[in-house]
Amino acid sequence: MLLALQLGQSAGAQETQVWIGTGQILSGQGQGATVQLVLETGGGRIWSQSGPALDAPFSGEQISVTSSDGTWQIQPQGDQLVVTFYRGEQIIRWQLRPVGKVPTSSSPLPPASWRGETPQPLALPKRELVLPVLNLLRHP
């Protein structure tokens, strides 16, 4: 079983890091409200799975990126990403924490937003538990 698992992983396999956090609208429309953001990083890129559109090169260092939805500033701080988003008068700031790594192939598909698909929730592997059935009904 272990051998089959090792053979199933390609030498070029990468991992995608998922980042999730709740942020606050600091100014503009919706000021004071909280909003959630899900980003993924991997293969030298960063992209959004929820919230405003983002897809940009990312080396793990501070960046500023203008997307179709606004301007992003992303600052790694320890084990977090501090993300500030500017859209007109609106400013939103998040502190994102890593929630897990997902293996991807050596040639990952582009984010769902590129393909015009609705992002789907992250699927975790299922585990089955098999319990023996005991004969609980005994006749005297």
PDB file of C-alpha atoms in Angstrom:
ATOM      1  CA  MET A   1       0.000   0.000   0.000  1.00  0.00           C
ATOM      2  CA  LEU A   2       2.818   2.394   0.863  1.00  0.00           C
ATOM      3  CA  LEU A   3       4.573   1.599  -2.408  1.00  0.00           C
ATOM      4  CA  ALA A   4       1.441   2.398  -4.425  1.00  0.00           C
ATOM      5  CA  LEU A   5       1.034   5.713  -2.617  1.00  0.00           C
ATOM      6  CA  GLN A   6       4.615   6.713  -3.371  1.00  0.00           C
ATOM      7  CA  LEU A   7       4.277   5.765  -7.040  1.00  0.00           C
ATOM      8  CA  GLY A   8       1.093   7.814  -7.354  1.00  0.00           C
ATOM      9  CA  GLN A   9       2.876  11.067  -6.530  1.00  0.00           C
ATOM     10  CA  SER A  10       4.728  12.693  -9.400  1.00  0.00           C
ATOM     11  CA  ALA A  11       8.201  14.091  -8.913  1.00  0.00           C
ATOM     12  CA  GLY A  12       6.969  17.541 -10.001  1.00  0.00           C
ATOM     13  CA  ALA A  13       4.034  17.655  -7.579  1.00  0.00           C
ATOM     14  CA  GLN A  14       3.512  20.925  -5.740  1.00  0.00           C
ATOM     15  CA  GLU A  15       1.353  21.991  -2.845  1.00  0.00           C
ATOM     16  CA  THR A  16      -1.142  24.809  -2.791  1.00  0.00           C
ATOM     17  CA  GLN A  17      -1.381  26.694   0.513  1.00  0.00           C
ATOM     18  CA  VAL A  18      -4.884  27.854   1.482  1.00  0.00           C
ATOM     19  CA  TRP A  19      -5.180  31.100   3.494  1.00  0.00           C
ATOM     20  CA  ILE A  20      -8.418  32.167   5.233  1.00  0.00           C
ATOM     21  CA  GLY A  21      -9.348  35.120   7.392  1.00  0.00           C
ATOM     22  CA  THR A  22     -11.950  37.663   8.331  1.00  0.00           C
ATOM     23  CA  GLY A  23     -11.286  41.309   7.594  1.00  0.00           C
ATOM     24  CA  GLN A  24     -12.937  44.619   8.203  1.00  0.00           C
ATOM     25  CA  ILE A  25     -14.065  47.336   5.825  1.00  0.00           C
ATOM     26  CA  LEU A  26     -12.058  50.308   7.094  1.00  0.00           C
ATOM     27  CA  SER A  27     -13.623  52.991   4.878  1.00  0.00           C
ATOM     28  CA  GLY A  28     -16.114  53.473   2.075  1.00  0.00           C
ATOM     29  CA  GLN A  29     -19.288  51.502   1.366  1.00  0.00           C
ATOM     30  CA  GLY A  30     -20.034  49.023   4.182  1.00  0.00           C
ATOM     31  CA  GLN A  31     -17.610  50.654   6.639  1.00  0.00           C
ATOM     32  CA  GLY A  32     -17.310  48.636   9.852  1.00  0.00           C
ATOM     33  CA  ALA A  33     -18.615  45.406   8.326  1.00  0.00           C
ATOM     34  CA  THR A  34     -16.586  42.216   8.416  1.00  0.00           C
ATOM     35  CA  VAL A  35     -15.839  40.143   5.318  1.00  0.00           C
ATOM     36  CA  GLN A  36     -14.125  36.816   4.750  1.00  0.00           C
ATOM     37  CA  LEU A  37     -11.387  36.143   2.203  1.00  0.00           C
ATOM     38  CA  VAL A  38      -9.895  32.882   0.905  1.00  0.00           C
ATOM     39  CA  LEU A  39      -6.604  33.023  -1.016  1.00  0.00           C
ATOM     40  CA  GLU A  40      -4.397  30.260  -2.360  1.00  0.00           C
ATOM     41  CA  THR A  41      -0.679  30.332  -3.058  1.00  0.00           C
ATOM     42  CA  GLY A  42       1.386  27.856  -5.022  1.00  0.00           C
ATOM     43  CA  GLY A  43       3.523  27.478  -8.100  1.00  0.00           C
ATOM     44  CA  GLY A  44       4.795  31.055  -7.744  1.00  0.00           C
ATOM     45  CA  ARG A  45       1.257  32.540  -7.862  1.00  0.00           C
ATOM     46  CA  ILE A  46      -1.433  33.883  -5.544  1.00  0.00           C
ATOM     47  CA  TRP A  47      -5.147  33.906  -6.385  1.00  0.00           C
ATOM     48  CA  SER A  48      -8.497  34.469  -4.692  1.00  0.00           C
ATOM     49  CA  GLN A  49     -11.058  31.722  -4.180  1.00  0.00           C
ATOM     50  CA  SER A  50     -13.549  34.152  -2.645  1.00  0.00           C
ATOM     51  CA  GLY A  51     -13.870  37.912  -2.543  1.00  0.00           C
ATOM     52  CA  PRO A  52     -12.509  40.307  -5.179  1.00  0.00           C
ATOM     53  CA  ALA A  53     -10.628  38.855  -8.157  1.00  0.00           C
ATOM     54  CA  LEU A  54      -6.891  38.327  -7.680  1.00  0.00           C
ATOM     55  CA  ASP A  55      -4.385  36.337  -9.712  1.00  0.00           C
ATOM     56  CA  ALA A  56      -0.743  37.413  -9.683  1.00  0.00           C
ATOM     57  CA  PRO A  57       2.843  36.191  -9.448  1.00  0.00           C
ATOM     58  CA  PHE A  58       3.850  35.671  -5.796  1.00  0.00           C
ATOM     59  CA  SER A  59       7.250  34.751  -4.388  1.00  0.00           C
ATOM     60  CA  GLY A  60       6.256  34.950  -0.722  1.00  0.00           C
ATOM     61  CA  GLU A  61       7.441  38.542  -0.347  1.00  0.00           C
ATOM     62  CA  GLN A  62       5.498  41.806  -0.086  1.00  0.00           C
ATOM     63  CA  ILE A  63       3.693  42.757  -3.307  1.00  0.00           C
ATOM     64  CA  SER A  64       1.292  45.363  -4.646  1.00  0.00           C
ATOM     65  CA  VAL A  65      -0.973  44.234  -7.507  1.00  0.00           C
ATOM     66  CA  THR A  66      -3.725  45.955  -9.466  1.00  0.00           C
ATOM     67  CA  SER A  67      -6.504  43.601 -10.589  1.00  0.00           C
ATOM     68  CA  SER A  68      -9.772  44.168 -12.420  1.00  0.00           C
ATOM     69  CA  ASP A  69     -11.466  44.729  -9.022  1.00  0.00           C
ATOM     70  CA  GLY A  70      -8.935  47.051  -7.341  1.00  0.00           C
ATOM     71  CA  THR A  71      -5.448  47.227  -5.852  1.00  0.00           C
ATOM     72  CA  TRP A  72      -4.061  44.607  -3.467  1.00  0.00           C
ATOM     73  CA  GLN A  73      -1.182  44.990  -1.012  1.00  0.00           C
ATOM     74  CA  ILE A  74      -0.007  41.664   0.413  1.00  0.00           C
ATOM     75  CA  GLN A  75       2.508  41.566   3.258  1.00  0.00           C
ATOM     76  CA  PRO A  76       3.708  38.302   4.781  1.00  0.00           C
ATOM     77  CA  GLN A  77       4.140  38.710   8.560  1.00  0.00           C
ATOM     78  CA  GLY A  78       5.357  35.600  10.353  1.00  0.00           C
ATOM     79  CA  ASP A  79       2.839  32.830   9.662  1.00  0.00           C
ATOM     80  CA  GLN A  80       0.174  35.279   8.424  1.00  0.00           C
ATOM     81  CA  LEU A  81      -0.613  37.321   5.340  1.00  0.00           C
ATOM     82  CA  VAL A  82      -1.781  40.885   5.968  1.00  0.00           C
ATOM     83  CA  VAL A  83      -3.869  41.847   2.945  1.00  0.00           C
ATOM     84  CA  THR A  84      -5.184  45.346   2.203  1.00  0.00           C
ATOM     85  CA  PHE A  85      -7.545  45.910  -0.719  1.00  0.00           C
ATOM     86  CA  TYR A  86      -8.359  49.333  -2.213  1.00  0.00           C
ATOM     87  CA  ARG A  87     -11.403  49.828  -4.466  1.00  0.00           C
ATOM     88  CA  GLY A  88     -12.273  53.498  -4.968  1.00  0.00           C
ATOM     89  CA  GLU A  89     -13.105  54.912  -1.512  1.00  0.00           C
ATOM     90  CA  GLN A  90     -13.360  51.427  -0.008  1.00  0.00           C
ATOM     91  CA  ILE A  91     -10.454  49.952   1.967  1.00  0.00           C
ATOM     92  CA  ILE A  92     -10.595  46.418   3.399  1.00  0.00           C
ATOM     93  CA  ARG A  93      -7.901  44.785   5.563  1.00  0.00           C
ATOM     94  CA  TRP A  94      -7.575  41.084   6.380  1.00  0.00           C
ATOM     95  CA  GLN A  95      -5.206  38.978   8.459  1.00  0.00           C
ATOM     96  CA  LEU A  96      -5.086  35.563   6.831  1.00  0.00           C
ATOM     97  CA  ARG A  97      -3.821  32.370   8.442  1.00  0.00           C
ATOM     98  CA  PRO A  98      -2.764  29.194   6.659  1.00  0.00           C
ATOM     99  CA  VAL A  99      -5.356  26.432   6.996  1.00  0.00           C
ATOM    100  CA  GLY A 100      -3.817  23.613   5.009  1.00  0.00           C
ATOM    101  CA  LYS A 101      -1.933  22.465   1.983  1.00  0.00           C
ATOM    102  CA  VAL A 102      -3.548  20.740  -0.961  1.00  0.00           C
ATOM    103  CA  PRO A 103      -1.411  18.653  -3.350  1.00  0.00           C
ATOM    104  CA  THR A 104      -1.598  19.730  -6.974  1.00  0.00           C
ATOM    105  CA  SER A 105      -0.186  18.244 -10.157  1.00  0.00           C
ATOM    106  CA  SER A 106       2.953  19.582 -11.798  1.00  0.00           C
ATOM    107  CA  SER A 107       0.735  21.414 -14.294  1.00  0.00           C
ATOM    108  CA  PRO A 108      -2.093  22.844 -12.153  1.00  0.00           C
ATOM    109  CA  LEU A 109      -5.273  24.105 -13.734  1.00  0.00           C
ATOM    110  CA  PRO A 110      -5.795  27.854 -13.562  1.00  0.00           C
ATOM    111  CA  PRO A 111      -8.052  29.139 -10.769  1.00  0.00           C
ATOM    112  CA  ALA A 112     -11.785  28.544 -11.172  1.00  0.00           C
ATOM    113  CA  SER A 113     -12.284  32.288 -11.723  1.00  0.00           C
ATOM    114  CA  TRP A 114     -10.219  32.042 -14.971  1.00  0.00           C
ATOM    115  CA  ARG A 115     -12.381  29.222 -16.247  1.00  0.00           C
ATOM    116  CA  GLY A 116     -15.646  31.063 -15.501  1.00  0.00           C
ATOM    117  CA  GLU A 117     -16.602  28.501 -12.853  1.00  0.00           C
ATOM    118  CA  THR A 118     -18.036  29.097  -9.424  1.00  0.00           C
ATOM    119  CA  PRO A 119     -15.386  28.221  -6.812  1.00  0.00           C
ATOM    120  CA  GLN A 120     -16.219  25.056  -4.918  1.00  0.00           C
ATOM    121  CA  PRO A 121     -15.452  24.443  -1.241  1.00  0.00           C
ATOM    122  CA  LEU A 122     -12.183  22.695  -0.499  1.00  0.00           C
ATOM    123  CA  ALA A 123     -12.841  18.945  -0.375  1.00  0.00           C
ATOM    124  CA  LEU A 124     -11.007  17.046   2.312  1.00  0.00           C
ATOM    125  CA  PRO A 125     -10.196  13.354   1.887  1.00  0.00           C
ATOM    126  CA  LYS A 126     -12.821  10.993   3.268  1.00  0.00           C
ATOM    127  CA  ARG A 127     -11.874   8.214   5.619  1.00  0.00           C
ATOM    128  CA  GLU A 128     -13.941   5.137   6.217  1.00  0.00           C
ATOM    129  CA  LEU A 129     -14.137   3.343   9.504  1.00  0.00           C
ATOM    130  CA  VAL A 130     -15.110  -0.299   9.380  1.00  0.00           C
ATOM    131  CA  LEU A 131     -16.315  -1.819  12.635  1.00  0.00           C
ATOM    132  CA  PRO A 132     -17.008  -5.526  13.113  1.00  0.00           C
ATOM    133  CA  VAL A 133     -20.617  -6.348  13.848  1.00  0.00           C
ATOM    134  CA  LEU A 134     -20.962  -8.262  17.087  1.00  0.00           C
ATOM    135  CA  ASN A 135     -23.729 -10.745  17.677  1.00  0.00           C
ATOM    136  CA  LEU A 136     -25.534  -8.847  20.433  1.00  0.00           C
ATOM    137  CA  LEU A 137     -28.689 -10.983  20.331  1.00  0.00           C
ATOM    138  CA  ARG A 138     -27.982 -14.243  22.103  1.00  0.00           C
ATOM    139  CA  HIS A 139     -30.636 -16.817  22.800  1.00  0.00           C
ATOM    140  CA  PRO A 140     -30.382 -18.819  26.075  1.00  0.00           C
TER     141      PRO A 140
END
